[in-house]
PDB file of C-alpha atoms in Angstrom:
ATOM      1  CA  MET A1325      30.529  13.565  -1.508  1.00  0.00           C
ATOM      2  CA  ASP A1326      29.923  15.544   1.733  1.00  0.00           C
ATOM      3  CA  LEU A1327      26.754  14.052   3.597  1.00  0.00           C
ATOM      4  CA  PRO A1328      23.961  16.698   2.488  1.00  0.00           C
ATOM      5  CA  SER A1329      25.002  15.876  -0.407  1.00  0.00           C
ATOM      6  CA  ARG A1330      24.815  11.810   0.549  1.00  0.00           C
ATOM      7  CA  ARG A1331      21.930  12.514   2.650  1.00  0.00           C
ATOM      8  CA  ALA A1332      20.061  13.549  -1.530  1.00  0.00           C
ATOM      9  CA  VAL A1333      21.089  11.760  -3.649  1.00  0.00           C
ATOM     10  CA  VAL A1334      20.069   8.599  -1.557  1.00  0.00           C
ATOM     11  CA  ALA A1335      16.555  10.174  -1.069  1.00  0.00           C
ATOM     12  CA  ALA A1336      16.476  10.907  -5.088  1.00  0.00           C
ATOM     13  CA  LEU A1337      16.887   6.983  -5.162  1.00  0.00           C
ATOM     14  CA  THR A1338      14.744   5.929  -2.678  1.00  0.00           C
ATOM     15  CA  ALA A1339      11.956   4.096  -3.902  1.00  0.00           C
ATOM     16  CA  ALA A1340       8.012   5.132  -3.392  1.00  0.00           C
ATOM     17  CA  PRO A1341       6.491   4.361   1.055  1.00  0.00           C
ATOM     18  CA  LEU A1342       4.877   1.987   1.392  1.00  0.00           C
ATOM     19  CA  ALA A1343       2.142   5.069   2.235  1.00  0.00           C
ATOM     20  CA  ALA A1344       2.268   5.980  -1.204  1.00  0.00           C
ATOM     21  CA  PRO A1345      -1.526   5.960  -2.385  1.00  0.00           C
ATOM     22  CA  PHE A1346      -2.317   3.284  -5.213  1.00  0.00           C
ATOM     23  CA  THR A1347      -2.952   4.583  -8.401  1.00  0.00           C
ATOM     24  CA  ALA A1348      -5.044   2.116 -10.190  1.00  0.00           C
ATOM     25  CA  GLY A1349      -3.286   1.170 -13.880  1.00  0.00           C
ATOM     26  CA  ALA A1350      -4.568  -0.534 -16.676  1.00  0.00           C
ATOM     27  CA  ALA A1351      -6.166  -3.939 -16.221  1.00  0.00           C
ATOM     28  CA  ALA A1352      -4.162  -6.883 -16.985  1.00  0.00           C
ATOM     29  CA  ALA A1353      -5.419 -10.375 -18.517  1.00  0.00           C
ATOM     30  CA  PRO A1354      -3.982 -12.993 -15.966  1.00  0.00           C
ATOM     31  CA  ASP A1355      -0.475 -14.540 -18.162  1.00  0.00           C
ATOM     32  CA  ASP A1356       0.905 -10.883 -18.564  1.00  0.00           C
ATOM     33  CA  ILE A1357       0.865 -10.462 -14.952  1.00  0.00           C
ATOM     34  CA  PRO A1358       4.267 -10.586 -13.571  1.00  0.00           C
ATOM     35  CA  GLY A1359       4.830 -14.105 -11.862  1.00  0.00           C
ATOM     36  CA  ALA A1360       2.354 -16.906 -13.860  1.00  0.00           C
ATOM     37  CA  THR A1361       4.974 -18.611 -15.190  1.00  0.00           C
ATOM     38  CA  ILE A1362       4.401 -21.750 -12.546  1.00  0.00           C
ATOM     39  CA  LEU A1363       1.149 -21.530 -11.343  1.00  0.00           C
ATOM     40  CA  LEU A1364       0.926 -21.833  -7.330  1.00  0.00           C
ATOM     41  CA  TRP A1365      -2.130 -23.710  -7.360  1.00  0.00           C
ATOM     42  CA  PRO A1366      -3.844 -26.456  -9.818  1.00  0.00           C
ATOM     43  CA  ASP A1367      -7.254 -25.079  -8.845  1.00  0.00           C
ATOM     44  CA  ALA A1368      -8.662 -21.719  -7.148  1.00  0.00           C
ATOM     45  CA  ALA A1369      -5.795 -20.671  -4.396  1.00  0.00           C
ATOM     46  CA  PRO A1370      -7.289 -21.299  -1.165  1.00  0.00           C
ATOM     47  CA  GLY A1371      -9.611 -18.980   0.335  1.00  0.00           C
ATOM     48  CA  ALA A1372     -10.919 -18.082  -3.024  1.00  0.00           C
ATOM     49  CA  PRO A1373     -13.791 -15.708  -3.149  1.00  0.00           C
ATOM     50  CA  ALA A1374     -16.729 -15.468  -5.695  1.00  0.00           C
ATOM     51  CA  THR A1375     -15.745 -13.284  -8.060  1.00  0.00           C
ATOM     52  CA  LEU A1376     -11.506 -12.802  -8.383  1.00  0.00           C
ATOM     53  CA  PRO A1377     -10.007  -9.405  -7.966  1.00  0.00           C
ATOM     54  CA  THR A1378      -8.809  -8.055 -11.627  1.00  0.00           C
ATOM     55  CA  PRO A1379      -5.154  -7.856 -12.456  1.00  0.00           C
ATOM     56  CA  ARG A1380      -3.356  -4.478 -13.010  1.00  0.00           C
ATOM     57  CA  ILE A1381      -0.047  -3.463 -12.945  1.00  0.00           C
ATOM     58  CA  GLU A1382       1.070   0.192 -12.572  1.00  0.00           C
ATOM     59  CA  GLN A1383       4.167   1.286 -14.218  1.00  0.00           C
ATOM     60  CA  ARG A1384       5.173   3.974 -12.145  1.00  0.00           C
ATOM     61  CA  SER A1385       8.312   4.937 -14.199  1.00  0.00           C
ATOM     62  CA  LYS A1386       8.555   7.949 -16.688  1.00  0.00           C
ATOM     63  CA  ASP A1387      11.653   6.650 -18.873  1.00  0.00           C
ATOM     64  CA  ALA A1388      10.132   3.932 -21.248  1.00  0.00           C
ATOM     65  CA  GLY A1389      13.013   2.544 -20.731  1.00  0.00           C
ATOM     66  CA  PHE A1390      12.747   1.734 -17.573  1.00  0.00           C
ATOM     67  CA  ASN A1391      10.169  -0.633 -15.554  1.00  0.00           C
ATOM     68  CA  ASP A1392       9.224   0.102 -12.164  1.00  0.00           C
ATOM     69  CA  ARG A1393       5.838  -2.166 -11.469  1.00  0.00           C
ATOM     70  CA  TRP A1394       3.263  -1.952  -8.646  1.00  0.00           C
ATOM     71  CA  VAL A1395       0.654  -5.223  -9.248  1.00  0.00           C
ATOM     72  CA  THR A1396      -2.755  -5.119  -7.964  1.00  0.00           C
ATOM     73  CA  GLY A1397      -5.201  -7.989  -8.110  1.00  0.00           C
ATOM     74  CA  VAL A1398      -3.223 -11.599  -7.400  1.00  0.00           C
ATOM     75  CA  ALA A1399      -6.244 -13.897  -8.731  1.00  0.00           C
ATOM     76  CA  ARG A1400      -3.806 -16.883  -9.876  1.00  0.00           C
ATOM     77  CA  PRO A1401      -0.628 -16.223  -7.562  1.00  0.00           C
ATOM     78  CA  GLY A1402       2.543 -18.018  -8.994  1.00  0.00           C
ATOM     79  CA  LEU A1403       6.558 -18.290  -9.437  1.00  0.00           C
ATOM     80  CA  THR A1404       8.596 -16.209 -12.560  1.00  0.00           C
ATOM     81  CA  VAL A1405      12.174 -17.997 -12.869  1.00  0.00           C
ATOM     82  CA  ARG A1406      15.364 -15.671 -13.909  1.00  0.00           C
ATOM     83  CA  ARG A1407      18.195 -18.797 -15.204  1.00  0.00           C
ATOM     84  CA  ALA A1408      20.698 -17.814 -14.820  1.00  0.00           C
ATOM     85  CA  GLY A1409      23.597 -17.741 -17.273  1.00  0.00           C
ATOM     86  CA  ARG A1410      25.627 -20.788 -15.345  1.00  0.00           C
ATOM     87  CA  ALA A1411      23.983 -22.135 -13.361  1.00  0.00           C
ATOM     88  CA  ASN A1412      25.691 -22.973 -10.172  1.00  0.00           C
ATOM     89  CA  GLY A1413      22.245 -25.412  -7.947  1.00  0.00           C
ATOM     90  CA  ALA A1414      21.549 -22.543  -5.768  1.00  0.00           C
ATOM     91  CA  ALA A1415      18.164 -21.171  -5.651  1.00  0.00           C
ATOM     92  CA  VAL A1416      16.294 -17.802  -4.551  1.00  0.00           C
ATOM     93  CA  LEU A1417      12.814 -17.106  -3.881  1.00  0.00           C
ATOM     94  CA  LEU A1418      12.321 -13.455  -4.458  1.00  0.00           C
ATOM     95  CA  ILE A1419       9.866 -11.854  -2.051  1.00  0.00           C
ATOM     96  CA  PRO A1420       8.264  -8.040  -3.313  1.00  0.00           C
ATOM     97  CA  GLY A1421       7.674  -5.636  -0.596  1.00  0.00           C
ATOM     98  CA  GLY A1422       4.227  -3.006  -1.271  1.00  0.00           C
ATOM     99  CA  GLY A1423       2.405  -3.059   2.768  1.00  0.00           C
ATOM    100  CA  TYR A1424       0.764  -5.938   1.720  1.00  0.00           C
ATOM    101  CA  GLY A1425      -1.177  -3.485  -0.362  1.00  0.00           C
ATOM    102  CA  PHE A1426       0.622  -4.469  -3.951  1.00  0.00           C
ATOM    103  CA  ILE A1427       3.772  -6.379  -5.098  1.00  0.00           C
ATOM    104  CA  ALA A1428       6.915  -3.908  -6.260  1.00  0.00           C
ATOM    105  CA  TRP A1429       7.996  -6.058  -9.215  1.00  0.00           C
ATOM    106  CA  ASP A1430      11.220  -4.824 -10.268  1.00  0.00           C
ATOM    107  CA  ASN A1431      12.775  -3.230  -7.448  1.00  0.00           C
ATOM    108  CA  GLU A1432      12.479  -5.716  -5.474  1.00  0.00           C
ATOM    109  CA  GLY A1433      11.391  -8.939  -7.610  1.00  0.00           C
ATOM    110  CA  GLU A1434      13.039  -8.258 -11.657  1.00  0.00           C
ATOM    111  CA  GLU A1435      16.376  -6.185 -10.859  1.00  0.00           C
ATOM    112  CA  GLN A1436      16.903  -8.228  -7.892  1.00  0.00           C
ATOM    113  CA  ALA A1437      16.795 -11.384 -10.450  1.00  0.00           C
ATOM    114  CA  ARG A1438      19.363  -9.732 -12.422  1.00  0.00           C
ATOM    115  CA  TRP A1439      21.966  -9.326 -10.144  1.00  0.00           C
ATOM    116  CA  LEU A1440      21.533 -13.186  -8.732  1.00  0.00           C
ATOM    117  CA  ASN A1441      21.650 -14.274 -12.197  1.00  0.00           C
ATOM    118  CA  LYS A1442      24.959 -13.027 -12.158  1.00  0.00           C
ATOM    119  CA  LEU A1443      25.837 -15.312  -9.764  1.00  0.00           C
ATOM    120  CA  GLY A1444      24.804 -18.012 -11.068  1.00  0.00           C
ATOM    121  CA  VAL A1445      22.172 -17.989  -9.070  1.00  0.00           C
ATOM    122  CA  THR A1446      18.498 -19.427 -10.576  1.00  0.00           C
ATOM    123  CA  CYS A1447      16.008 -16.755  -9.494  1.00  0.00           C
ATOM    124  CA  PHE A1448      11.796 -17.616  -8.812  1.00  0.00           C
ATOM    125  CA  ILE A1449       9.836 -13.957  -7.986  1.00  0.00           C
ATOM    126  CA  LEU A1450       6.857 -14.941  -5.929  1.00  0.00           C
ATOM    127  CA  SER A1451       3.560 -13.019  -7.162  1.00  0.00           C
ATOM    128  CA  TYR A1452       1.510 -13.909  -3.904  1.00  0.00           C
ATOM    129  CA  ARG A1453      -1.778 -12.786  -3.423  1.00  0.00           C
ATOM    130  CA  LEU A1454      -2.980  -9.552  -1.494  1.00  0.00           C
ATOM    131  CA  PRO A1455      -4.619 -10.089   1.546  1.00  0.00           C
ATOM    132  CA  ALA A1456      -7.741  -7.525   1.263  1.00  0.00           C
ATOM    133  CA  GLU A1457      -8.158  -8.240  -1.952  1.00  0.00           C
ATOM    134  CA  GLY A1458     -10.816 -10.580  -0.612  1.00  0.00           C
ATOM    135  CA  TRP A1459      -9.224 -13.912   0.107  1.00  0.00           C
ATOM    136  CA  SER A1460     -11.064 -15.573   3.337  1.00  0.00           C
ATOM    137  CA  ASN A1461      -8.368 -16.200   6.566  1.00  0.00           C
ATOM    138  CA  ARG A1462      -6.774 -12.680   5.234  1.00  0.00           C
ATOM    139  CA  ALA A1463      -3.863 -13.336   7.449  1.00  0.00           C
ATOM    140  CA  LEU A1464      -2.005 -16.530   5.959  1.00  0.00           C
ATOM    141  CA  VAL A1465      -2.530 -15.941   2.693  1.00  0.00           C
ATOM    142  CA  PRO A1466       1.046 -14.730   1.386  1.00  0.00           C
ATOM    143  CA  LEU A1467       1.850 -17.617   3.988  1.00  0.00           C
ATOM    144  CA  GLN A1468       0.473 -20.404   1.822  1.00  0.00           C
ATOM    145  CA  ASP A1469       1.855 -19.281  -1.230  1.00  0.00           C
ATOM    146  CA  ALA A1470       4.905 -18.721   0.496  1.00  0.00           C
ATOM    147  CA  GLN A1471       5.225 -22.190   1.547  1.00  0.00           C
ATOM    148  CA  ARG A1472       3.368 -23.927  -0.772  1.00  0.00           C
ATOM    149  CA  ALA A1473       6.215 -21.471  -3.782  1.00  0.00           C
ATOM    150  CA  VAL A1474       9.185 -23.117  -1.300  1.00  0.00           C
ATOM    151  CA  ARG A1475       7.509 -26.793  -2.169  1.00  0.00           C
ATOM    152  CA  LEU A1476       7.223 -26.135  -5.772  1.00  0.00           C
ATOM    153  CA  ILE A1477      10.441 -25.193  -6.439  1.00  0.00           C
ATOM    154  CA  ARG A1478      11.852 -28.293  -4.504  1.00  0.00           C
ATOM    155  CA  ALA A1479       9.533 -31.110  -6.701  1.00  0.00           C
ATOM    156  CA  ARG A1480      10.773 -29.322  -9.955  1.00  0.00           C
ATOM    157  CA  ALA A1481      14.434 -29.173  -8.088  1.00  0.00           C
ATOM    158  CA  GLY A1482      15.789 -31.174 -11.691  1.00  0.00           C
ATOM    159  CA  GLU A1483      13.634 -28.486 -14.817  1.00  0.00           C
ATOM    160  CA  PHE A1484      15.523 -25.196 -12.702  1.00  0.00           C
ATOM    161  CA  GLY A1485      19.104 -27.186 -11.918  1.00  0.00           C
ATOM    162  CA  VAL A1486      18.537 -26.311  -8.474  1.00  0.00           C
ATOM    163  CA  ASP A1487      19.745 -28.418  -5.542  1.00  0.00           C
ATOM    164  CA  PRO A1488      16.597 -28.540  -2.928  1.00  0.00           C
ATOM    165  CA  LYS A1489      18.663 -28.357  -0.197  1.00  0.00           C
ATOM    166  CA  ARG A1490      20.084 -24.857  -1.077  1.00  0.00           C
ATOM    167  CA  VAL A1491      17.028 -22.570  -0.978  1.00  0.00           C
ATOM    168  CA  ALA A1492      17.219 -19.344   0.196  1.00  0.00           C
ATOM    169  CA  VAL A1493      14.658 -16.500   0.325  1.00  0.00           C
ATOM    170  CA  LEU A1494      15.357 -12.988  -0.110  1.00  0.00           C
ATOM    171  CA  GLY A1495      12.781 -10.210   1.543  1.00  0.00           C
ATOM    172  CA  PHE A1496      11.690  -6.655   1.586  1.00  0.00           C
ATOM    173  CA  SER A1497       9.861  -4.492   3.635  1.00  0.00           C
ATOM    174  CA  ALA A1498       6.495  -6.432   3.674  1.00  0.00           C
ATOM    175  CA  GLY A1499       7.747  -9.010   1.448  1.00  0.00           C
ATOM    176  CA  GLY A1500      10.334  -9.245   4.216  1.00  0.00           C
ATOM    177  CA  HIS A1501       7.817 -10.313   6.606  1.00  0.00           C
ATOM    178  CA  LEU A1502       6.323 -12.783   4.502  1.00  0.00           C
ATOM    179  CA  ALA A1503       9.854 -13.817   3.730  1.00  0.00           C
ATOM    180  CA  GLY A1504      10.759 -13.654   7.890  1.00  0.00           C
ATOM    181  CA  SER A1505       6.768 -15.510   8.443  1.00  0.00           C
ATOM    182  CA  LEU A1506       7.484 -18.319   6.076  1.00  0.00           C
ATOM    183  CA  ALA A1507      11.439 -19.062   8.384  1.00  0.00           C
ATOM    184  CA  THR A1508      10.156 -19.015  11.000  1.00  0.00           C
ATOM    185  CA  ARG A1509       5.913 -20.806  10.774  1.00  0.00           C
ATOM    186  CA  HIS A1510       7.632 -23.640   7.724  1.00  0.00           C
ATOM    187  CA  ALA A1511       6.251 -26.094   9.731  1.00  0.00           C
ATOM    188  CA  GLU A1512       2.681 -24.484  10.171  1.00  0.00           C
ATOM    189  CA  PRO A1513       0.114 -26.625   8.812  1.00  0.00           C
ATOM    190  CA  CYS A1514      -2.195 -23.776   6.663  1.00  0.00           C
ATOM    191  CA  TYR A1515      -3.363 -25.203   3.915  1.00  0.00           C
ATOM    192  CA  ALA A1516      -4.839 -29.245   3.048  1.00  0.00           C
ATOM    193  CA  PRO A1517      -1.946 -30.060   0.835  1.00  0.00           C
ATOM    194  CA  VAL A1518      -3.803 -30.446  -2.811  1.00  0.00           C
ATOM    195  CA  ASP A1519      -0.963 -32.324  -4.329  1.00  0.00           C
ATOM    196  CA  ALA A1520       2.332 -34.663  -4.101  1.00  0.00           C
ATOM    197  CA  ALA A1521       4.624 -31.718  -3.921  1.00  0.00           C
ATOM    198  CA  ASP A1522       3.268 -30.583  -0.526  1.00  0.00           C
ATOM    199  CA  GLN A1523       4.810 -33.415   0.523  1.00  0.00           C
ATOM    200  CA  GLN A1524       8.373 -31.166   0.191  1.00  0.00           C
ATOM    201  CA  SER A1525       9.415 -29.125   3.073  1.00  0.00           C
ATOM    202  CA  ALA A1526       8.832 -25.795   2.470  1.00  0.00           C
ATOM    203  CA  ARG A1527      11.615 -24.940   5.472  1.00  0.00           C
ATOM    204  CA  PRO A1528      14.010 -22.212   3.433  1.00  0.00           C
ATOM    205  CA  ASP A1529      18.066 -23.281   3.779  1.00  0.00           C
ATOM    206  CA  LEU A1530      18.703 -18.787   4.424  1.00  0.00           C
ATOM    207  CA  ALA A1531      16.660 -15.998   4.590  1.00  0.00           C
ATOM    208  CA  GLY A1532      17.262 -12.727   4.170  1.00  0.00           C
ATOM    209  CA  LEU A1533      15.075  -9.629   5.715  1.00  0.00           C
ATOM    210  CA  ILE A1534      15.318  -6.475   3.087  1.00  0.00           C
ATOM    211  CA  TYR A1535      14.394  -3.747   5.274  1.00  0.00           C
ATOM    212  CA  PRO A1536      11.988  -5.803   6.856  1.00  0.00           C
ATOM    213  CA  VAL A1537       8.563  -5.560   8.961  1.00  0.00           C
ATOM    214  CA  VAL A1538       9.400  -7.902  11.721  1.00  0.00           C
ATOM    215  CA  SER A1539       6.892  -6.951  14.954  1.00  0.00           C
ATOM    216  CA  LEU A1540       3.087  -6.247  14.296  1.00  0.00           C
ATOM    217  CA  ALA A1541       3.232  -5.286  17.807  1.00  0.00           C
ATOM    218  CA  GLU A1542       5.429  -2.749  18.710  1.00  0.00           C
ATOM    219  CA  PRO A1543       4.872   0.609  17.817  1.00  0.00           C
ATOM    220  CA  PHE A1544       7.198   1.102  15.272  1.00  0.00           C
ATOM    221  CA  THR A1545       5.389  -1.464  13.167  1.00  0.00           C
ATOM    222  CA  HIS A1546       4.166  -0.105   9.652  1.00  0.00           C
ATOM    223  CA  ALA A1547       0.714  -0.077  10.577  1.00  0.00           C
ATOM    224  CA  GLY A1548      -0.068  -0.702   6.552  1.00  0.00           C
ATOM    225  CA  SER A1549       1.643  -3.467   5.974  1.00  0.00           C
ATOM    226  CA  ARG A1550      -0.075  -4.453   9.610  1.00  0.00           C
ATOM    227  CA  ASP A1551      -4.150  -3.203   8.456  1.00  0.00           C
ATOM    228  CA  ASN A1552      -3.489  -4.835   5.376  1.00  0.00           C
ATOM    229  CA  LEU A1553      -2.641  -8.196   7.073  1.00  0.00           C
ATOM    230  CA  LEU A1554      -4.569  -9.099   9.584  1.00  0.00           C
ATOM    231  CA  GLY A1555      -7.690  -5.946   8.321  1.00  0.00           C
ATOM    232  CA  THR A1556      -8.700  -3.590  11.249  1.00  0.00           C
ATOM    233  CA  PRO A1557      -9.739  -3.827  14.182  1.00  0.00           C
ATOM    234  CA  SER A1558      -7.241  -6.134  15.046  1.00  0.00           C
ATOM    235  CA  GLY A1559      -6.171  -7.947  18.373  1.00  0.00           C
ATOM    236  CA  ASP A1560      -3.370  -7.547  20.215  1.00  0.00           C
ATOM    237  CA  ALA A1561      -3.118 -11.492  20.178  1.00  0.00           C
ATOM    238  CA  GLN A1562      -3.650 -11.646  16.721  1.00  0.00           C
ATOM    239  CA  ARG A1563      -0.766  -8.890  15.968  1.00  0.00           C
ATOM    240  CA  ARG A1564       1.875 -10.550  18.468  1.00  0.00           C
ATOM    241  CA  ASP A1565       1.087 -13.862  16.412  1.00  0.00           C
ATOM    242  CA  ALA A1566       1.518 -12.005  13.358  1.00  0.00           C
ATOM    243  CA  SER A1567       5.513 -10.725  14.213  1.00  0.00           C
ATOM    244  CA  VAL A1568       8.074 -12.831  13.307  1.00  0.00           C
ATOM    245  CA  GLU A1569      10.391 -12.497  16.048  1.00  0.00           C
ATOM    246  CA  ARG A1570       7.884 -13.890  18.704  1.00  0.00           C
ATOM    247  CA  ARG A1571       7.779 -17.230  15.934  1.00  0.00           C
ATOM    248  CA  VAL A1572      12.313 -17.541  16.446  1.00  0.00           C
ATOM    249  CA  GLY A1573      12.955 -21.313  17.248  1.00  0.00           C
ATOM    250  CA  GLY A1574      15.717 -24.088  16.859  1.00  0.00           C
ATOM    251  CA  ASP A1575      14.905 -24.671  14.125  1.00  0.00           C
ATOM    252  CA  THR A1576      14.417 -21.374  11.934  1.00  0.00           C
ATOM    253  CA  PRO A1577      16.868 -21.220   9.508  1.00  0.00           C
ATOM    254  CA  PRO A1578      20.168 -18.664   9.133  1.00  0.00           C
ATOM    255  CA  MET A1579      19.325 -15.106   8.622  1.00  0.00           C
ATOM    256  CA  PHE A1580      20.494 -12.480   7.142  1.00  0.00           C
ATOM    257  CA  LEU A1581      19.089  -8.461   8.118  1.00  0.00           C
ATOM    258  CA  ALA A1582      19.954  -5.585   6.446  1.00  0.00           C
ATOM    259  CA  HIS A1583      18.485  -1.593   7.446  1.00  0.00           C
ATOM    260  CA  ALA A1584      19.235   1.786   6.741  1.00  0.00           C
ATOM    261  CA  SER A1585      19.367   4.014  10.072  1.00  0.00           C
ATOM    262  CA  ASP A1586      17.238   6.473   8.116  1.00  0.00           C
ATOM    263  CA  ASP A1587      14.693   3.867   7.193  1.00  0.00           C
ATOM    264  CA  THR A1588      11.598   6.462   8.380  1.00  0.00           C
ATOM    265  CA  THR A1589       9.136   4.504   7.235  1.00  0.00           C
ATOM    266  CA  VAL A1590       9.881   0.578   8.607  1.00  0.00           C
ATOM    267  CA  PRO A1591      12.664   1.835  11.567  1.00  0.00           C
ATOM    268  CA  ILE A1592      15.778   0.463  11.948  1.00  0.00           C
ATOM    269  CA  ALA A1593      13.901  -1.117  15.244  1.00  0.00           C
ATOM    270  CA  ASN A1594      12.162  -3.801  13.424  1.00  0.00           C
ATOM    271  CA  SER A1595      15.841  -5.552  12.518  1.00  0.00           C
ATOM    272  CA  LEU A1596      17.332  -5.079  15.799  1.00  0.00           C
ATOM    273  CA  VAL A1597      14.049  -6.897  17.367  1.00  0.00           C
ATOM    274  CA  LEU A1598      14.670  -9.814  15.019  1.00  0.00           C
ATOM    275  CA  TYR A1599      18.323 -10.510  15.987  1.00  0.00           C
ATOM    276  CA  GLU A1600      18.057 -10.277  19.139  1.00  0.00           C
ATOM    277  CA  ALA A1601      15.281 -13.258  18.584  1.00  0.00           C
ATOM    278  CA  MET A1602      17.306 -15.339  16.950  1.00  0.00           C
ATOM    279  CA  LEU A1603      20.930 -14.165  19.507  1.00  0.00           C
ATOM    280  CA  ALA A1604      18.960 -15.627  21.902  1.00  0.00           C
ATOM    281  CA  ALA A1605      17.380 -18.311  19.924  1.00  0.00           C
ATOM    282  CA  LYS A1606      20.991 -19.172  19.312  1.00  0.00           C
ATOM    283  CA  ARG A1607      20.272 -19.636  15.630  1.00  0.00           C
ATOM    284  CA  PRO A1608      22.158 -17.902  12.864  1.00  0.00           C
ATOM    285  CA  ALA A1609      22.283 -14.123  12.294  1.00  0.00           C
ATOM    286  CA  GLU A1610      24.265 -11.645  11.274  1.00  0.00           C
ATOM    287  CA  LEU A1611      22.907  -8.177  11.394  1.00  0.00           C
ATOM    288  CA  HIS A1612      24.048  -4.928   8.885  1.00  0.00           C
ATOM    289  CA  ALA A1613      22.746  -1.211  10.630  1.00  0.00           C
ATOM    290  CA  PHE A1614      23.621   1.429   7.311  1.00  0.00           C
ATOM    291  CA  ASP A1615      23.647   5.313   8.696  1.00  0.00           C
ATOM    292  CA  LEU A1616      22.024   5.534   5.347  1.00  0.00           C
ATOM    293  CA  GLY A1617      19.927   4.530   2.858  1.00  0.00           C
ATOM    294  CA  GLY A1618      16.213   5.083   3.893  1.00  0.00           C
ATOM    295  CA  HIS A1619      13.624   2.802   2.657  1.00  0.00           C
ATOM    296  CA  GLY A1620      12.596   0.719  -0.423  1.00  0.00           C
ATOM    297  CA  PHE A1621      16.276   1.211  -1.877  1.00  0.00           C
ATOM    298  CA  GLY A1622      16.529  -2.331  -2.641  1.00  0.00           C
ATOM    299  CA  THR A1623      20.035  -2.109  -5.248  1.00  0.00           C
ATOM    300  CA  ARG A1624      19.046   0.780  -6.370  1.00  0.00           C
ATOM    301  CA  LEU A1625      21.565   3.480  -4.394  1.00  0.00           C
ATOM    302  CA  PRO A1626      24.506   4.913  -5.088  1.00  0.00           C
ATOM    303  CA  GLU A1627      27.770   3.797  -4.716  1.00  0.00           C
ATOM    304  CA  GLN A1628      28.433   6.209  -2.409  1.00  0.00           C
ATOM    305  CA  ALA A1629      25.740   5.107  -0.252  1.00  0.00           C
ATOM    306  CA  PRO A1630      26.267   3.059   2.861  1.00  0.00           C
ATOM    307  CA  ALA A1631      23.216   0.706   1.960  1.00  0.00           C
ATOM    308  CA  SER A1632      24.716   0.119  -1.301  1.00  0.00           C
ATOM    309  CA  ALA A1633      27.214  -2.543   0.397  1.00  0.00           C
ATOM    310  CA  TRP A1634      24.266  -5.578   0.624  1.00  0.00           C
ATOM    311  CA  PRO A1635      23.879  -7.913  -1.876  1.00  0.00           C
ATOM    312  CA  LYS A1636      27.544  -8.458  -1.551  1.00  0.00           C
ATOM    313  CA  LEU A1637      27.651  -8.850   1.838  1.00  0.00           C
ATOM    314  CA  PHE A1638      24.401 -11.443   1.766  1.00  0.00           C
ATOM    315  CA  ALA A1639      26.545 -13.466  -1.286  1.00  0.00           C
ATOM    316  CA  ALA A1640      28.781 -13.672   0.730  1.00  0.00           C
ATOM    317  CA  PHE A1641      27.132 -14.286   3.544  1.00  0.00           C
ATOM    318  CA  ALA A1642      24.749 -17.550   1.778  1.00  0.00           C
ATOM    319  CA  ALA A1643      28.343 -18.415   0.918  1.00  0.00           C
ATOM    320  CA  ARG A1644      29.052 -19.411   4.008  1.00  0.00           C
ATOM    321  CA  HIS A1645      26.258 -21.257   5.189  1.00  0.00           C
ATOM    322  CA  GLN A1646      27.205 -22.931   1.720  1.00  0.00           C
ATOM    323  CA  VAL A1647      23.476 -22.094   0.038  1.00  0.00           C
ATOM    324  CA  PHE A1648      25.659 -20.215  -2.253  1.00  0.00           C
ATOM    325  CA  PRO A1649      29.057 -21.778  -3.200  1.00  0.00           C
ATOM    326  CA  ALA A1650      32.498 -20.153  -2.305  1.00  0.00           C
ATOM    327  CA  ALA A1651      33.374 -18.554  -4.935  1.00  0.00           C
ATOM    328  CA  VAL A1652      30.610 -15.488  -5.245  1.00  0.00           C
TER     329      VAL A1652
END
C-alpha cells in the first residue's frame, strides 16, 4: 500500500477528534450508564453539586451492530469489570479519553478490554466525573476517582482474582493525562478517606499512556482538555501544577508511551516531554513514536498502519516489568 493510500485508510478509521461538537444524546438512568458495576463512592462523590448531572449516552455509530458511545453526565462514577476467560492475575484500569468533556466508552474502553481479556488480563473500565459538570474543586475530580478506583481494585482483588501487586493503568488522550496524573500523584491527598479501602495504595504498578495529553502549560497542549479540567481562565501556576511531566519523581511507576507523529489534535510533543522527564528522573520508560496513526485510533487501525503495533508492544513492556506474565 503506497503512502497516500495508507494515509487515507488511517484517516478513515481514526476516531473523531476531541474538538468535535457534542450532540446531546438520550437521557439514561444511572444504571444504564456503562461503568456502574462497582460504584466508587458509597454515598455522594466528593464535591457533589446540589443537582447532579443527568446521565447521557450518545451513540456515534451509524451501524446497528457496532457501538461507538460517548458518555456524559457521570453522576455516580464507577468501574465496569470485564473478566478474562482464563485470568492470570494481572489487572488494568482502563481510562478512556474525551477531552475531559465526554468519555469515549467503546473506542478506548470496551474495545481495549477485549484484547486484554484475550491475554488473561482482568479489566476495569473507569467512568470518571467530568470536571465541568458542576463539581466543586473541579481540577481534582478525575484524580479523586482514579485514586479511589485503584484502591478499590486492590481492596477487592480476591473477589476478582487479581494480584494487588500487578495493577496497571492504561489511558488514552485526556484519559492518558488522567493516567499520568495518577502515576505521578498517587500519594497526593485529594479527598477525605471514606472507608477501609482508602488504606490501600493508589500507585499503579505500571502506566500506559496512548496519544496522551501531558502538559497543560506548553503551547502544544490540547486546549479543550485544559479548559474542561481547570476552567477558564486558568493561571500559569495552575496549568504547571496539572502538567504531568512536572510531577515525575522517584516513585513514578514504569511508563509506556505511544504516539503518532501525524497527530494534529494532541501533538506528539506531549509524549516527548514526558519521556524526557522520565529519563531525567531515571525512571523506567519506553516511547514508541509512529509516523502514521493520527489521533484517537485505539485499536481500530488497519494492520498496515504503523501505530497498530502498540498493543503488542505494551503487552511486552508489561511482561518485562512483571505485571503481565511472560507468556503474553
